Short mmCIF file of C-alpha atoms in Angstrom, two decimals:
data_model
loop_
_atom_site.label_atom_id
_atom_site.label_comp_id
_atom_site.label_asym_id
_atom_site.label_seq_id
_atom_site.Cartn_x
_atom_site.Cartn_y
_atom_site.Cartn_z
CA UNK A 1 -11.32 -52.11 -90.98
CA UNK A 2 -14.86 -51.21 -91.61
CA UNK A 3 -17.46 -51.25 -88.75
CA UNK A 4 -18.45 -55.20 -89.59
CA UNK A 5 -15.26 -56.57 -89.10
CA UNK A 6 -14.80 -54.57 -86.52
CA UNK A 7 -17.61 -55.71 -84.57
CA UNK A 8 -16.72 -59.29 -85.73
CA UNK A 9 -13.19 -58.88 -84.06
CA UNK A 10 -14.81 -58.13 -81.31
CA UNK A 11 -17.23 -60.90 -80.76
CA UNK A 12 -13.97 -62.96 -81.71
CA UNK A 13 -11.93 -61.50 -79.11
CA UNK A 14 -14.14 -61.38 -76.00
CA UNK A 15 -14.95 -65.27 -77.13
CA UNK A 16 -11.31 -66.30 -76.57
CA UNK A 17 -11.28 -64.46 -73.53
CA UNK A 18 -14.30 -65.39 -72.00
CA UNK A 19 -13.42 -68.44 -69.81
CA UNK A 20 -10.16 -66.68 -68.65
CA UNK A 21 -11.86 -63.38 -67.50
CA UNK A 22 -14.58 -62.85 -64.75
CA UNK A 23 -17.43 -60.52 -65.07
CA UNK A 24 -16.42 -57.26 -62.68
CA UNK A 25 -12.72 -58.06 -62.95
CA UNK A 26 -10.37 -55.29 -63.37
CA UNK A 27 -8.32 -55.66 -66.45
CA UNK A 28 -5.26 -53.77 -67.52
CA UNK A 29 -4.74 -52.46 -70.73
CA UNK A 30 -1.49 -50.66 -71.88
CA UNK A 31 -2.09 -47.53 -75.12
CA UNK A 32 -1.33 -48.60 -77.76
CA UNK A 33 -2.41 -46.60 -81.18
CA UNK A 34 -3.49 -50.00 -82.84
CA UNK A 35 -6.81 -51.88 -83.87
CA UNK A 36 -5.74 -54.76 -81.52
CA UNK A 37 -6.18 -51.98 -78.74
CA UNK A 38 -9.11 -51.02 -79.50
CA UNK A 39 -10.93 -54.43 -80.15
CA UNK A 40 -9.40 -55.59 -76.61
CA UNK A 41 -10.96 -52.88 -74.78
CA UNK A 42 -13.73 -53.55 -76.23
CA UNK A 43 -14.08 -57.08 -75.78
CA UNK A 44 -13.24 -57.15 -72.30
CA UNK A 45 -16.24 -54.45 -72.15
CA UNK A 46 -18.10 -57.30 -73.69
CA UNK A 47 -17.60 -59.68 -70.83
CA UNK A 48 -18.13 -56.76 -68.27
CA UNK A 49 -14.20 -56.36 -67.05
CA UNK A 50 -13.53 -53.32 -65.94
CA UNK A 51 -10.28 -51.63 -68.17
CA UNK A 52 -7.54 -49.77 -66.15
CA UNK A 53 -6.42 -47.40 -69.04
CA UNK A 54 -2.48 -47.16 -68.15
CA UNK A 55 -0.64 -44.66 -70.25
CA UNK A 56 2.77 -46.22 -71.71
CA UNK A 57 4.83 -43.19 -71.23
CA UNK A 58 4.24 -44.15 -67.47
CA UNK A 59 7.08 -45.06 -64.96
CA UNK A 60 7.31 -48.27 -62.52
CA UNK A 61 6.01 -46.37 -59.22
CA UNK A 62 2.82 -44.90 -61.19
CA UNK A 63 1.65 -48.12 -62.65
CA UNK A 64 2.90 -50.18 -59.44
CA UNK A 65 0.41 -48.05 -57.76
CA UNK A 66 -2.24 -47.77 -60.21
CA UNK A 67 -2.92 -51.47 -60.22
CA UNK A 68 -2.19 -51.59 -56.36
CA UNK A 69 -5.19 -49.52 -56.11
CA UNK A 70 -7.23 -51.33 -58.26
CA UNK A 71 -6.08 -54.69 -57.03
CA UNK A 72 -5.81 -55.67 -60.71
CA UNK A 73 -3.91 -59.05 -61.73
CA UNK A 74 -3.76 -59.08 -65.33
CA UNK A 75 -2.03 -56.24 -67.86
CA UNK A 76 -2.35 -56.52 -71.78
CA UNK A 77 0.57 -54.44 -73.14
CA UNK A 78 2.95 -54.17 -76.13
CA UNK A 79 5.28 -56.38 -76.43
CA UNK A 80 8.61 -53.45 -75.62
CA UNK A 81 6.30 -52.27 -72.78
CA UNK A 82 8.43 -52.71 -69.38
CA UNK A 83 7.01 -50.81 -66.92
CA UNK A 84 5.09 -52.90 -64.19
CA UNK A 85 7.88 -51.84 -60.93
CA UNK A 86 7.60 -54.40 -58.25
CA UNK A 87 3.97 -54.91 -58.34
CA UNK A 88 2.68 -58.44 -58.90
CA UNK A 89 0.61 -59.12 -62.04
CA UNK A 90 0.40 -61.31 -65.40
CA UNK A 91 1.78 -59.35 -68.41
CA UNK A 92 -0.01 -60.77 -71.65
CA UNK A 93 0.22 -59.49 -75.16
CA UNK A 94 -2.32 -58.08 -76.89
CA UNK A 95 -4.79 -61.21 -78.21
CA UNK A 96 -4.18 -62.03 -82.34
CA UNK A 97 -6.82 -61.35 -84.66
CA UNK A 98 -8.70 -64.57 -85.44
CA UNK A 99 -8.24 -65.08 -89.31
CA UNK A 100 -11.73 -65.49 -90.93
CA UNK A 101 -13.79 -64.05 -93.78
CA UNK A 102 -15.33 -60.95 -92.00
CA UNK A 103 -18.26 -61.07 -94.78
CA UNK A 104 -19.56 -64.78 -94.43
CA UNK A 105 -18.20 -65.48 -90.59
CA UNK A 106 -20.86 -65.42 -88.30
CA UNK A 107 -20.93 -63.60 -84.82
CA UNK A 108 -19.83 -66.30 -81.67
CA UNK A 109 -22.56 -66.08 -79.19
CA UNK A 110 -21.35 -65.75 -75.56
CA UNK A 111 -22.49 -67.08 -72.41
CA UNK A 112 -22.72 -64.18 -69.89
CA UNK A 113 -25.28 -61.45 -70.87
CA UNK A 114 -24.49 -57.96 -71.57
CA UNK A 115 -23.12 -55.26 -68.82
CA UNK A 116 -25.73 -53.63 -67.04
CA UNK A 117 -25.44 -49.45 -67.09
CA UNK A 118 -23.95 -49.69 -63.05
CA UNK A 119 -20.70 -52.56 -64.50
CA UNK A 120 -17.54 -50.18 -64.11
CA UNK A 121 -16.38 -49.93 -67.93
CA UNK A 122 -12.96 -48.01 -67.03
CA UNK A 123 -10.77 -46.90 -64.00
CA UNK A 124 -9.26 -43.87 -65.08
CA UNK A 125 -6.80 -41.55 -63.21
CA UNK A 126 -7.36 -37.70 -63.13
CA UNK A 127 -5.55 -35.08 -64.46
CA UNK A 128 -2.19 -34.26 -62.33
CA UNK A 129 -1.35 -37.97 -61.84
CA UNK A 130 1.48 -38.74 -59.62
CA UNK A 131 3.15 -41.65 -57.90
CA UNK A 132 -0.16 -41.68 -55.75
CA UNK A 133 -2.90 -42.01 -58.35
CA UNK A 134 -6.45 -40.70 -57.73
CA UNK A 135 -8.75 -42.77 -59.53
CA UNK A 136 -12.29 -42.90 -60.91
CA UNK A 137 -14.68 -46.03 -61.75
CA UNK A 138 -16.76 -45.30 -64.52
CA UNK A 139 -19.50 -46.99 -65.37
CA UNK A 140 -21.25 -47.64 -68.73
CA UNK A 141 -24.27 -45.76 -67.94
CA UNK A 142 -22.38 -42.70 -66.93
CA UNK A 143 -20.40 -42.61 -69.94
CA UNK A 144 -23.32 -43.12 -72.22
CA UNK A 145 -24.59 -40.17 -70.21
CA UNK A 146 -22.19 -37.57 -70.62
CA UNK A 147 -22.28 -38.68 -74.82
CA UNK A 148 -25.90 -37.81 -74.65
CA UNK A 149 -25.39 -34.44 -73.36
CA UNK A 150 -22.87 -33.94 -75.88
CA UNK A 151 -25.36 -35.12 -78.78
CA UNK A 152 -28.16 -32.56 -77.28
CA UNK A 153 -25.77 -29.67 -77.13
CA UNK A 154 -24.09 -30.03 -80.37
CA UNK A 155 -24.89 -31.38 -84.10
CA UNK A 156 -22.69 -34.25 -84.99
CA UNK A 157 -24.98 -35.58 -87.99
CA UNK A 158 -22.40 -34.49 -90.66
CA UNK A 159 -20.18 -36.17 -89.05
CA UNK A 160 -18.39 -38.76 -90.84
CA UNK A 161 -14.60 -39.19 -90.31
CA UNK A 162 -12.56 -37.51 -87.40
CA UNK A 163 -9.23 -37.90 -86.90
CA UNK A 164 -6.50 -38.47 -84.03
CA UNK A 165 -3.89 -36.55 -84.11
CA UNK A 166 -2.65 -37.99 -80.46
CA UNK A 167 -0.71 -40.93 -78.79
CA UNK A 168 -4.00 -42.58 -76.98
CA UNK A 169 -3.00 -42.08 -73.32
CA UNK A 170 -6.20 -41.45 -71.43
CA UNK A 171 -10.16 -41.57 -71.38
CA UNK A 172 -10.17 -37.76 -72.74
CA UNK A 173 -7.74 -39.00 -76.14
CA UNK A 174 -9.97 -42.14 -76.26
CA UNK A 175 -13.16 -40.85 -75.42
CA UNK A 176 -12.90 -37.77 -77.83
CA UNK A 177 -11.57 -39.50 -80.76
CA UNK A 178 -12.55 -42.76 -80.72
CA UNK A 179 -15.73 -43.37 -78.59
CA UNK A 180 -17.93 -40.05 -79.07
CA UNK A 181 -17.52 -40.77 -83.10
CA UNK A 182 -18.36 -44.59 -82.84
CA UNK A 183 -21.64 -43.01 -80.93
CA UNK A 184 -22.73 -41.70 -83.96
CA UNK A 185 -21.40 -44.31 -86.77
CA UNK A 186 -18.57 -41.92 -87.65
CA UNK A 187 -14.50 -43.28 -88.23
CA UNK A 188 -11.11 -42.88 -86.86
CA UNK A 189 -8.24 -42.17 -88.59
CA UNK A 190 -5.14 -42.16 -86.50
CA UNK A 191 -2.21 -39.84 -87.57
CA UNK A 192 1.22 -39.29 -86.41
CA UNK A 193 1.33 -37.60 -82.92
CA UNK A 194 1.70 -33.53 -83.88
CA UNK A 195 4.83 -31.92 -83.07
CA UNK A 196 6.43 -29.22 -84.80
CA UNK A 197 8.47 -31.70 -87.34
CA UNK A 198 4.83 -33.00 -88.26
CA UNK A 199 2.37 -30.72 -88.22
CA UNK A 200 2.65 -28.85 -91.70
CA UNK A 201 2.10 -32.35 -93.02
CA UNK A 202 -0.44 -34.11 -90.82
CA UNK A 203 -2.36 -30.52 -91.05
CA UNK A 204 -2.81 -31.07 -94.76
CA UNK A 205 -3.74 -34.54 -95.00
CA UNK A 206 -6.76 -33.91 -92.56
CA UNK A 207 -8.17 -32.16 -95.15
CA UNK A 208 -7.07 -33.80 -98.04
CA UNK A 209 -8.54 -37.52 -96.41
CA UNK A 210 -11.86 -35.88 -96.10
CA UNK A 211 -11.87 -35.31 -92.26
CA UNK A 212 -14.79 -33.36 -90.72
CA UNK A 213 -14.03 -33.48 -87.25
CA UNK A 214 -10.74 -33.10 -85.22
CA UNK A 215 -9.90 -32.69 -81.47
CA UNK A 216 -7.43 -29.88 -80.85
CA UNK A 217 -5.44 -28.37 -77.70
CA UNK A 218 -4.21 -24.87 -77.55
CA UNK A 219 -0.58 -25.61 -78.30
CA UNK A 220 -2.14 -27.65 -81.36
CA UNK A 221 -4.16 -24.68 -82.64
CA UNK A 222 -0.85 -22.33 -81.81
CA UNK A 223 1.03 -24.57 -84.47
CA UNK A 224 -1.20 -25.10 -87.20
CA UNK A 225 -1.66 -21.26 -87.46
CA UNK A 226 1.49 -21.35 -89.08
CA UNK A 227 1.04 -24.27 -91.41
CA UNK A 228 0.56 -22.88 -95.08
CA UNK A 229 -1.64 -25.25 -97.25
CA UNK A 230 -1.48 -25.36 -101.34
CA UNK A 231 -5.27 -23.91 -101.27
CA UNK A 232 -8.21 -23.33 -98.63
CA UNK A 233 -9.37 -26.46 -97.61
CA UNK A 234 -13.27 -26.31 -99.28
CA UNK A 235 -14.83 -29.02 -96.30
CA UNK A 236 -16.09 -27.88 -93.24
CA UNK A 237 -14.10 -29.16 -90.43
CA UNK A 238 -16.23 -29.16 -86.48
CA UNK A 239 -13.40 -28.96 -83.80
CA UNK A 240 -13.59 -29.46 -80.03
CA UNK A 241 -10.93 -28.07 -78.07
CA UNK A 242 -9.81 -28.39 -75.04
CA UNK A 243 -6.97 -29.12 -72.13
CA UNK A 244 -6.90 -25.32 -71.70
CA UNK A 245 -9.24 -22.59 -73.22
CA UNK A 246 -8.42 -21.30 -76.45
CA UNK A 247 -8.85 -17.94 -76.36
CA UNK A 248 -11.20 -16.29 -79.45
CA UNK A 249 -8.68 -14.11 -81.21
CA UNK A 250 -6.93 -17.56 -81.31
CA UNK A 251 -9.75 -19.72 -82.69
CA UNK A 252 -10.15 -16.31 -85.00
CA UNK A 253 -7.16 -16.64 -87.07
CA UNK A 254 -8.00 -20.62 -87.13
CA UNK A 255 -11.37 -20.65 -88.79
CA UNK A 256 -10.39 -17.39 -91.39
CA UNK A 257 -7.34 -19.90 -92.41
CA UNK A 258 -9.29 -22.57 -92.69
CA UNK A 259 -12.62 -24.27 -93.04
CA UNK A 260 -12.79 -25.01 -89.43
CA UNK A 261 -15.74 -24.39 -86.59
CA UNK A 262 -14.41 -24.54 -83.57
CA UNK A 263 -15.39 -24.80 -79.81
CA UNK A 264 -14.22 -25.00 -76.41
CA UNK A 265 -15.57 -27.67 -74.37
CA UNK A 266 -14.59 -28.39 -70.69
CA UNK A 267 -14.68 -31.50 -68.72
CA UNK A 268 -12.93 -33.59 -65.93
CA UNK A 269 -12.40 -37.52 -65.79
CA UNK A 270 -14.60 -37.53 -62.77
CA UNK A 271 -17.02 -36.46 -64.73
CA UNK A 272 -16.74 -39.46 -67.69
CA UNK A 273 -16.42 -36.77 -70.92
CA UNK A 274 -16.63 -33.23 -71.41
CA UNK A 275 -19.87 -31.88 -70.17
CA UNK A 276 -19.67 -28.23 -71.60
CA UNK A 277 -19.33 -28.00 -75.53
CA UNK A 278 -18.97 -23.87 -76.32
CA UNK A 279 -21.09 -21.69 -78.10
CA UNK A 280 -20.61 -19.43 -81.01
CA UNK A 281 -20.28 -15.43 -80.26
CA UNK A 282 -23.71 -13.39 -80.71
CA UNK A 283 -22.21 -12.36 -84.45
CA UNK A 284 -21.56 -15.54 -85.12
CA UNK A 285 -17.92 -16.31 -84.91
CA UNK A 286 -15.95 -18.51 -82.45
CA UNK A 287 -15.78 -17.75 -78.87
CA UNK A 288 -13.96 -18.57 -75.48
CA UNK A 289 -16.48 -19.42 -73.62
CA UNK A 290 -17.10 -23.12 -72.90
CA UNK A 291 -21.03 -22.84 -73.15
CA UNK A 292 -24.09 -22.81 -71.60
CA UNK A 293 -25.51 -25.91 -68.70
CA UNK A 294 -27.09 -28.43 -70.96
CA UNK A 295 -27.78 -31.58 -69.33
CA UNK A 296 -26.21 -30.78 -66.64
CA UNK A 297 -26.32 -28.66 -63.24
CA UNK A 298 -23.47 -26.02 -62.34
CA UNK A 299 -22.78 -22.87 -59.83
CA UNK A 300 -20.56 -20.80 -58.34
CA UNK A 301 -19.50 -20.47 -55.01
CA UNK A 302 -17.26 -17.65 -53.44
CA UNK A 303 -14.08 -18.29 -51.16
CA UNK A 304 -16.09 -18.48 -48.13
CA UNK A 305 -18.78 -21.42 -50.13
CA UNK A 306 -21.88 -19.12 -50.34
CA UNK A 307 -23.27 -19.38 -53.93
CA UNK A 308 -22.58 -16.42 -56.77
CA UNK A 309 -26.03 -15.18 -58.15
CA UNK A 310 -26.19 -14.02 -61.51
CA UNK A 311 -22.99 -12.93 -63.09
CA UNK A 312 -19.86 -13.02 -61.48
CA UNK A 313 -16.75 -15.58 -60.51
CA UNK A 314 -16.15 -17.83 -58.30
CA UNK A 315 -15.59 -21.67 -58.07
CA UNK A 316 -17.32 -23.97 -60.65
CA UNK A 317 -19.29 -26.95 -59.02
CA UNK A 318 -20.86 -29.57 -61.60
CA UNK A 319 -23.34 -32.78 -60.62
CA UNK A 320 -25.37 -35.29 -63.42
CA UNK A 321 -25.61 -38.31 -64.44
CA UNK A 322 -21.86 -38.61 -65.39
CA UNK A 323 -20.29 -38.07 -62.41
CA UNK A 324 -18.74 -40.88 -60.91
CA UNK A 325 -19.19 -41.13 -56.77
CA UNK A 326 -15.53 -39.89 -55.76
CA UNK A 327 -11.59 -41.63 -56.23
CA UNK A 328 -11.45 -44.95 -55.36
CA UNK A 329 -10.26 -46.18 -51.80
CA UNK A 330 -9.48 -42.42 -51.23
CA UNK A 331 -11.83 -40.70 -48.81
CA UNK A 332 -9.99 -38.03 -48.04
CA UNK A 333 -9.71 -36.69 -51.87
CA UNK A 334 -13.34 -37.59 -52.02
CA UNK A 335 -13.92 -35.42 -49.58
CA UNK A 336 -11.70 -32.47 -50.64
CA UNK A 337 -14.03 -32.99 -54.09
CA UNK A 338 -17.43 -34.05 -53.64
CA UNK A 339 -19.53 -31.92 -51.77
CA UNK A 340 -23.80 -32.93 -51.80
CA UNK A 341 -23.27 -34.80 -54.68
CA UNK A 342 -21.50 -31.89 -56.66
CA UNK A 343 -18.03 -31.77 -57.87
CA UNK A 344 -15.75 -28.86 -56.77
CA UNK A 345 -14.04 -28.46 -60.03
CA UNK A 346 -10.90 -26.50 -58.73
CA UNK A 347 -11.07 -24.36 -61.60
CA UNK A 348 -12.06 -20.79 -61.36
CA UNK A 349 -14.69 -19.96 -63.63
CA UNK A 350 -16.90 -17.07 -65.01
CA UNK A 351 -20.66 -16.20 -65.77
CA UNK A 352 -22.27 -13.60 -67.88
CA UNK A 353 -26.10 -12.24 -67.87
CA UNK A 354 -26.48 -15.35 -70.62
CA UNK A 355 -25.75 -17.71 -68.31
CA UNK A 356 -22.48 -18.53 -70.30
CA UNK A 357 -19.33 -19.68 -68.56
CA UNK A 358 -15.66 -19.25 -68.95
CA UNK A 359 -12.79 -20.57 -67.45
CA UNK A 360 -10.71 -18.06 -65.94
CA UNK A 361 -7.94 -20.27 -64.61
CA UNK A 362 -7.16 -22.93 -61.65
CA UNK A 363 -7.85 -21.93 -57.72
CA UNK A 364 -5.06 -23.07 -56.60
CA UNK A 365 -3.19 -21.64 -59.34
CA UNK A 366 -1.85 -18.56 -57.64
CA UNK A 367 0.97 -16.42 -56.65
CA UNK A 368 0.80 -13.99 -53.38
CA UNK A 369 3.39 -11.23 -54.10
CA UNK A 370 3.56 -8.03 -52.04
CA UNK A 371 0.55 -8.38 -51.05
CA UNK A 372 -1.40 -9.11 -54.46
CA UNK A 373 -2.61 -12.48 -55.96
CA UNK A 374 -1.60 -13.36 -59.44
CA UNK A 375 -2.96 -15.75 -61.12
CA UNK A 376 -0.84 -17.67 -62.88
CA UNK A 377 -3.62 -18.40 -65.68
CA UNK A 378 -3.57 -14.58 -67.04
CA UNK A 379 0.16 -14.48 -67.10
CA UNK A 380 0.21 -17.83 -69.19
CA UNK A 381 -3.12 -16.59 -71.36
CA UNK A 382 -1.48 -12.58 -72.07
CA UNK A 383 1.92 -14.34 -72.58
CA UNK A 384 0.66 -16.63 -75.74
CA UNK A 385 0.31 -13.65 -77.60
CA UNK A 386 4.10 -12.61 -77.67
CA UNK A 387 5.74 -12.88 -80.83
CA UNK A 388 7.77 -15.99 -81.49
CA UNK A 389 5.47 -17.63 -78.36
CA UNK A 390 4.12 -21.62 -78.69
CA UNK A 391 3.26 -22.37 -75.22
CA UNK A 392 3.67 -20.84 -71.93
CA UNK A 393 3.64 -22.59 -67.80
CA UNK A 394 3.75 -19.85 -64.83
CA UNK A 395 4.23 -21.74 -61.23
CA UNK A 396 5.24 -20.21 -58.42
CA UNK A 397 8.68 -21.48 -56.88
CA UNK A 398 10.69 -19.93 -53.41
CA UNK A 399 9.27 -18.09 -50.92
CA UNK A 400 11.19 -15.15 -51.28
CA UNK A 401 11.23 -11.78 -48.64
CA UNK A 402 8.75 -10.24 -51.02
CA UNK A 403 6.58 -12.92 -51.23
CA UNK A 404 6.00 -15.58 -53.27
CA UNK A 405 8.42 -16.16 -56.38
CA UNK A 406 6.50 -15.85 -59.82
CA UNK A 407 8.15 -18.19 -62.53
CA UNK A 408 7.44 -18.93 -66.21
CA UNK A 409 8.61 -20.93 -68.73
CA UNK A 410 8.07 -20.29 -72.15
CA UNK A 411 8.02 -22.73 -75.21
CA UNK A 412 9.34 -20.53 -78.26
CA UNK A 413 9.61 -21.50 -82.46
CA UNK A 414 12.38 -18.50 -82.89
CA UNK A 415 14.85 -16.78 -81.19
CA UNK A 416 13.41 -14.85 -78.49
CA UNK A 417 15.14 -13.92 -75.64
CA UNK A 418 14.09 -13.45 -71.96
CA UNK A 419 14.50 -9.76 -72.40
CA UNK A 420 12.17 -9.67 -75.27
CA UNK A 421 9.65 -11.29 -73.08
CA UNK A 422 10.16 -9.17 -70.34
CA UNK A 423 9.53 -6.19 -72.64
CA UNK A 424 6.76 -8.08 -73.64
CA UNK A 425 5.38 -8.27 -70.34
CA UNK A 426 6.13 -4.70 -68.90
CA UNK A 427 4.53 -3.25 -72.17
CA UNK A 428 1.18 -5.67 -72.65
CA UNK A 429 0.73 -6.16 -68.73
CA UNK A 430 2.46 -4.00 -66.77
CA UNK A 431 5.58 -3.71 -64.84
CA UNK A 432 3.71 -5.16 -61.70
CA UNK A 433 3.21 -8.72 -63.76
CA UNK A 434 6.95 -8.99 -64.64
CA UNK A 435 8.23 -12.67 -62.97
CA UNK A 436 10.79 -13.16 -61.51
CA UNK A 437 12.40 -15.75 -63.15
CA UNK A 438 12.03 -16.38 -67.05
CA UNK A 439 12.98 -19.53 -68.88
CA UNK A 440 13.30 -20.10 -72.47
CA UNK A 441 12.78 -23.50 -74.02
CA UNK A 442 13.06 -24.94 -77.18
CA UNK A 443 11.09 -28.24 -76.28
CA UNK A 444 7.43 -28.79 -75.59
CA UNK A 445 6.38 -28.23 -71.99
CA UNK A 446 5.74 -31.59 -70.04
CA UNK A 447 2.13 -32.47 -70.27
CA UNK A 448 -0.06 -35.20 -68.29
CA UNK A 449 -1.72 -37.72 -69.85
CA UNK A 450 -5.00 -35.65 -70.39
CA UNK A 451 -2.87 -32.88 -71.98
CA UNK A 452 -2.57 -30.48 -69.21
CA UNK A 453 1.05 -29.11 -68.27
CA UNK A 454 2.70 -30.16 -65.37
CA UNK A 455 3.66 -27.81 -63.60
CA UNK A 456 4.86 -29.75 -60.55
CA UNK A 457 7.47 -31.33 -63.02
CA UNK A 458 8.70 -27.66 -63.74
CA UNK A 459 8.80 -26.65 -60.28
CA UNK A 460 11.12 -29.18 -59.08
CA UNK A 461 13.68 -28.62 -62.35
CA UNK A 462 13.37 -24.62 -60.64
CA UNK A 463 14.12 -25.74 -57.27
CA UNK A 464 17.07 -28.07 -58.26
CA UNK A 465 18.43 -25.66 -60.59
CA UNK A 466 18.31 -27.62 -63.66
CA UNK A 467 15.78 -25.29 -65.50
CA UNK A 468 18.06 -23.34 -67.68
CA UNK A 469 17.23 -21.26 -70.94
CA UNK A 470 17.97 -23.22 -73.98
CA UNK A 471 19.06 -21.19 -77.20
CA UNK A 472 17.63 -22.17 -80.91
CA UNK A 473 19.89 -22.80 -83.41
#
């Protein structure tokens, strides 16, 4: 569907829907990785609803909260999606295409004006979703914002055709691969969701379709460095990567294999998109750092909330024009998160004497063990370099006499064993960083809906003892 028909749809769309839908109303919409998706959500943007993104892999209490919260009365979904739990709302199917001839048909003109910058355009949940969702309102203008800084810290002019190599769950798959190229006149193709079955394939047709841009997440970029192609790919491909930093021996070994330029950005749903886009290294090649502050503002603070000057760690706090004004009917959380009109990130980052910043791992990501705090970010970030290592979650599980009780689970394409790790460990770290407990799995760790591993999910298999090592065949 080219960008014509597309609009056309569209205009189509949000004219059927216009008498049943208020301005301000919030709207559910179910993923779906179809064009009727994305002409819905943008034809209830249109008539100024605001769209509760709900992910399908969701269960009853999530979404039964979700639109609770929202007090939303109408859902758009699939027609096998079954997942509303006793909450009371309409369930529609997605609206039909009109049939017309997209090159003579003219555009419907519609009776309410266009959304101001302050009309909510999505609710979206933050990362770590449970059965009591914290959710965002984000407006038009902000969004528009946070693409502007994007534009102003990187060049997206040669950008013609990205691709999605994701199920569309959230405002980060939808705003990354869908929105920020429609900013700039660019296409979408959709591909099969990556796994390990997949990825030797999907990898090749990116660069056989003529893709130049692609949105990748460190167990992505762990995969593909094993996917052989027939011959170098000769077009440039720009990357973005995030969930998780990749780190630069990582993005390294990416861009020799392949014609690829990649950078790590960093941002939160509270904050609309990503708001950090990476930087190269001084000689040229990739880096882990997320970047410099480019339309934005951002510090440090210490553990007792006195700013870091100049290098050093600490906290990262962000505030712009993207950032929404705290979770919806949730004071508390706002509270916890907002501070002045900054957002406490949670995530413990780093700055150099350039004024560039790295992520260094979550705050509250931690493990006290006689008497020393590990975070569980370096184990997980040393760990990814083992042989035969995809992916890697450290939580910490019992209190034990010692202290607290460092776990890990580790995602594996061969057979490794738990000793082999633990040599691993004891040799690259030292014997004070061995856990202790070490699972091996042959399936993909559980991930949110923005891509981040859950390690609550992981925790409770630990505490029930249902988190076992599973052997590859």
């Amino acid at each position: 569907m080219d960008w014509r028909a597309f609009e056309q749809h569209i205009a189509h769309v949000a004219a059927m829907l216009e008498p049943e839908i208020e301005f301000g109303q919030p709207v559910g919409v179910v993923c779906a990785d179809s064009a009727a998706f994305h002409v819905l959500v943008n034809a209830l943007w249109r008539l100024g609803a605001g769209v509760v993104l709900i992910d399908r892999n969701w269960g009853p209490a999530i979404v039964s909260d979700l639109i609770r919260l929202v007090d939303c009365h109408r859902i758009y979904a699939p027609n096998t999606w079954q997942a509303l739990g006793d909450a009371q709302a309409q369930i529609l199917p997605f609206p039909h295409f009109p049939h017309f001839d997209t090159a003579r048909c003219n555009f419907p003109k519609l009776k309410r004006p266009l959304p101001r910058h302050d009309t909510t355009a999505l609710y979206a949940t933050t990362s770590g979703t449970t059965d009591n969702p914290k959710c965002v309102a984000v407006t038009h203008g902000r969004i528009r914002s946070a693409y502007r800084v994007c534009l102003d810290a990187r060049d997206l002019t040669q950008v013609s055709r990205a691709a999605c190599l994701f199920e569309i769950n959230s405002l980060g798959i939808l705003g990354v691969c869908f929105l920020l190229p429609r900013e700039i006149g660019a296409e979408t193709k959709v591909y099969r969701s990556f796994s390990l079955s997949t990825i030797s394939d999907t990898w090749g047709r990116v660069f056989e379709d003529g893709i130049d841009f692609v949105y990748l997440v460190p167990a992505l970029v762990r995969l593909v460095r094993s996917v052989r192609l027939p011959t170098r790919p000769s077009r440039r491909v720009l990357a973005f990567c995030s969930a998780a930093p990749v780190t630069e021996g990582e993005l390294r070994t990416l861009e020799a294999r392949f014609e690829i330029e990649a950078y790590n950005i960093y941002g939160l749903t509270e904050l609309s998109f990503a708001v950090f886009f990476g930087e190269r290294s001084s000689n040229g090649g990739p880096s882990d750092s997320i970047g410099r502050a480019i339309g934005i503002e951002a510090r440090l603070i210490d553990a007792v909330g006195a700013d870091v000057k100049g290098p050093g760690r600490g906290e990262l706090l962000i505030r712009g024009p993207m950032l929404s004004d705290g979770y919806l009917h949730n004071a508390d959380a706002t509270r916890r998160c907002w501070d002045a009109g900054w957002l406490r990130s949670g995530d413990l980052a780093e700055r150099d004497e350039a004024e560039r910043y790295f992520i260094r791992g979550r705050l509250k990501d931690v493990v006290l063990r006689g008497g020393y705090t590990y975070y569980l970010g370096e184990l997980e970030h040393y760990l990814r370099r083992a042989p035969g290592v995809i992916d890697v979650c450290a939580f910490r599980g019992r209190d034990l006499p010692s202290g607290d009780e460092l776990c890990v689970v580790a995602q594996v394409d061969r057979s490794v064993a738990s000793a082999d790790l633990f040599a691993w460990i004891e040799a690259n770290m030292g014997r004070t960083k061995l856990p202790n407990s070490l699972c091996i799995w042959k399936r993909a760790l559980p991930r949110n809906s923005n891509g981040k591993i859950q390690r609550s999910v992981l925790v409770d298999l630990h505490l029930s003892g249902q988190l076992v090592s599973e052997s590859l065949e």
